Amino acid sequence: MPLEPKLADLPRIRGALRFYQVASVITGVLLLALTGEMIMKYAFGLELELGGPQGFLAFVPGDTITAVNLSTGILIVHGWFYVVYLFSDFRLWSLMRWPFPRFIVIALGGVIPFLSFFLEVRIAREVRAYLDRREADAASASPAATSTTDSVEAQQ
């Protein structure tokens, strides 16, 4: 029998799911920006400059950057936010008591472009369905347990 989340953890799972969804979308957007930036850098030799002589935001040759190198900024921000994404992944994974390969698949969402968006929708749908089913089962079991207790007390 696979492990299932504890009933007391169900509210925490909803919070962990919301945190995962937000982290997933932000990480996905940053990864797309990083992918576009890497294509420009390695295919065309251009980097993104902020506030330079070419204008507010411009792609310029890598060796001519005189202002803020936004390409490096995107790389750093995505790297740090990926750590937040991994934390949100771990939190949801541990509360749901999923097998370890599931953690790895979700973690790949932060390094494979577009995967985080697909996983976010799929994981959210699956977790919400599970939580709804578990809460319905708990609600239907509660009145039955109460009526059984009442009938036993009435017989005594």
XYZ file of C-alpha atoms in Angstrom:
156
model
C 0.000 0.000 0.000
C 1.547 3.343 -1.026
C 1.907 6.034 1.581
C -0.767 8.699 1.587
C -0.713 12.149 3.106
C -2.047 12.503 6.610
C -5.490 14.035 6.947
C -4.039 16.775 9.159
C -1.662 17.751 6.318
C -4.402 18.462 3.760
C -4.585 22.220 4.511
C -0.783 22.438 4.367
C -0.846 20.677 0.998
C -3.138 23.372 -0.419
C -0.652 26.026 0.687
C 2.287 24.058 -0.691
C 0.457 23.649 -3.992
C -0.163 27.393 -4.280
C 3.509 28.112 -3.492
C 4.581 25.524 -6.092
C 2.293 27.048 -8.732
C 3.661 30.559 -8.236
C 7.271 29.342 -8.165
C 6.662 27.225 -11.256
C 5.317 30.097 -13.340
C 8.065 32.508 -12.269
C 10.763 29.903 -12.906
C 9.265 29.085 -16.302
C 9.226 32.727 -17.375
C 12.796 33.248 -16.173
C 13.898 30.086 -17.978
C 12.347 31.297 -21.230
C 14.112 34.649 -20.833
C 17.361 32.824 -20.116
C 16.901 30.557 -23.136
C 16.288 33.527 -25.424
C 19.271 35.324 -23.973
C 21.517 32.275 -24.444
C 20.423 31.918 -28.073
C 21.263 35.568 -28.707
C 24.590 35.235 -26.917
C 25.889 32.020 -28.467
C 24.251 32.193 -31.905
C 24.711 35.893 -32.614
C 27.316 37.072 -30.074
C 24.922 39.604 -28.550
C 24.172 40.361 -24.917
C 21.340 42.331 -23.368
C 22.405 45.724 -22.061
C 20.317 47.943 -19.811
C 20.733 51.718 -19.924
C 23.609 51.890 -22.370
C 24.356 54.250 -25.260
C 22.208 52.123 -27.614
C 19.070 52.918 -25.598
C 17.208 51.786 -22.518
C 17.306 48.085 -23.478
C 19.360 46.773 -26.388
C 21.201 43.738 -27.678
C 24.847 44.706 -28.210
C 28.015 42.740 -29.007
C 29.359 41.108 -25.849
C 32.643 42.987 -25.830
C 31.022 46.437 -26.106
C 28.869 46.428 -22.961
C 29.306 49.670 -21.044
C 26.206 49.645 -18.802
C 24.334 46.944 -16.878
C 24.732 43.469 -18.388
C 21.158 42.216 -18.114
C 22.152 38.845 -19.622
C 24.174 38.046 -16.522
C 21.360 39.354 -14.331
C 18.828 37.014 -15.933
C 21.201 34.095 -15.425
C 21.739 34.904 -11.749
C 18.067 35.559 -10.976
C 16.967 32.328 -12.666
C 19.635 30.382 -10.779
C 18.532 31.674 -7.396
C 14.852 31.360 -8.159
C 15.419 27.780 -9.288
C 16.498 27.081 -5.704
C 13.134 28.469 -4.525
C 11.407 26.289 -7.149
C 13.262 23.214 -5.871
C 12.182 24.049 -2.332
C 8.538 24.345 -3.425
C 8.888 21.070 -5.323
C 10.373 19.348 -2.267
C 7.693 20.708 0.054
C 4.828 19.505 -2.147
C 6.553 16.196 -2.878
C 7.178 15.434 0.789
C 3.661 16.375 1.916
C 2.086 14.289 -0.850
C 4.461 11.377 -0.072
C 5.217 10.734 -3.720
C 8.063 8.441 -4.882
C 11.484 10.050 -5.459
C 11.426 9.867 -9.294
C 8.419 12.178 -9.187
C 10.547 14.786 -7.387
C 13.175 14.561 -10.136
C 10.599 14.953 -12.926
C 9.133 18.044 -11.281
C 12.634 19.445 -10.671
C 13.357 19.134 -14.398
C 10.602 21.688 -14.966
C 13.039 24.407 -13.993
C 15.689 23.438 -16.548
C 13.683 22.290 -19.584
C 11.942 25.207 -21.322
C 8.110 25.119 -21.190
C 8.055 21.980 -18.998
C 7.286 23.924 -15.821
C 4.083 25.292 -17.370
C 2.825 21.839 -18.366
C 3.805 20.295 -15.038
C 2.198 23.115 -13.082
C -1.172 22.479 -14.723
C -0.914 18.699 -14.446
C 0.316 18.622 -10.842
C -2.264 21.186 -9.700
C -5.113 19.251 -11.319
C -3.919 15.980 -9.827
C -3.356 17.337 -6.307
C -6.693 19.177 -6.233
C -8.543 16.047 -7.380
C -6.749 14.009 -4.718
C -7.543 16.552 -1.993
C -11.197 16.778 -3.016
C -11.499 12.984 -3.000
C -9.761 12.660 0.382
C -11.886 15.374 1.959
C -15.074 13.827 0.553
C -14.043 10.424 1.924
C -13.309 11.961 5.324
C -16.629 13.805 5.346
C -18.597 10.700 4.415
C -16.748 8.626 7.015
C -17.400 11.161 9.774
C -21.220 10.934 9.902
C -21.056 7.154 9.688
C -18.665 6.991 12.600
C -20.820 9.419 14.591
C -24.048 7.489 13.909
C -22.344 4.211 14.879
C -21.165 5.758 18.141
C -24.622 7.172 18.821
C -26.316 3.809 18.222
C -23.855 2.007 20.490
C -24.435 4.558 23.244
C -28.220 4.263 22.786
C -28.058 0.480 23.163
C -26.171 0.748 26.449
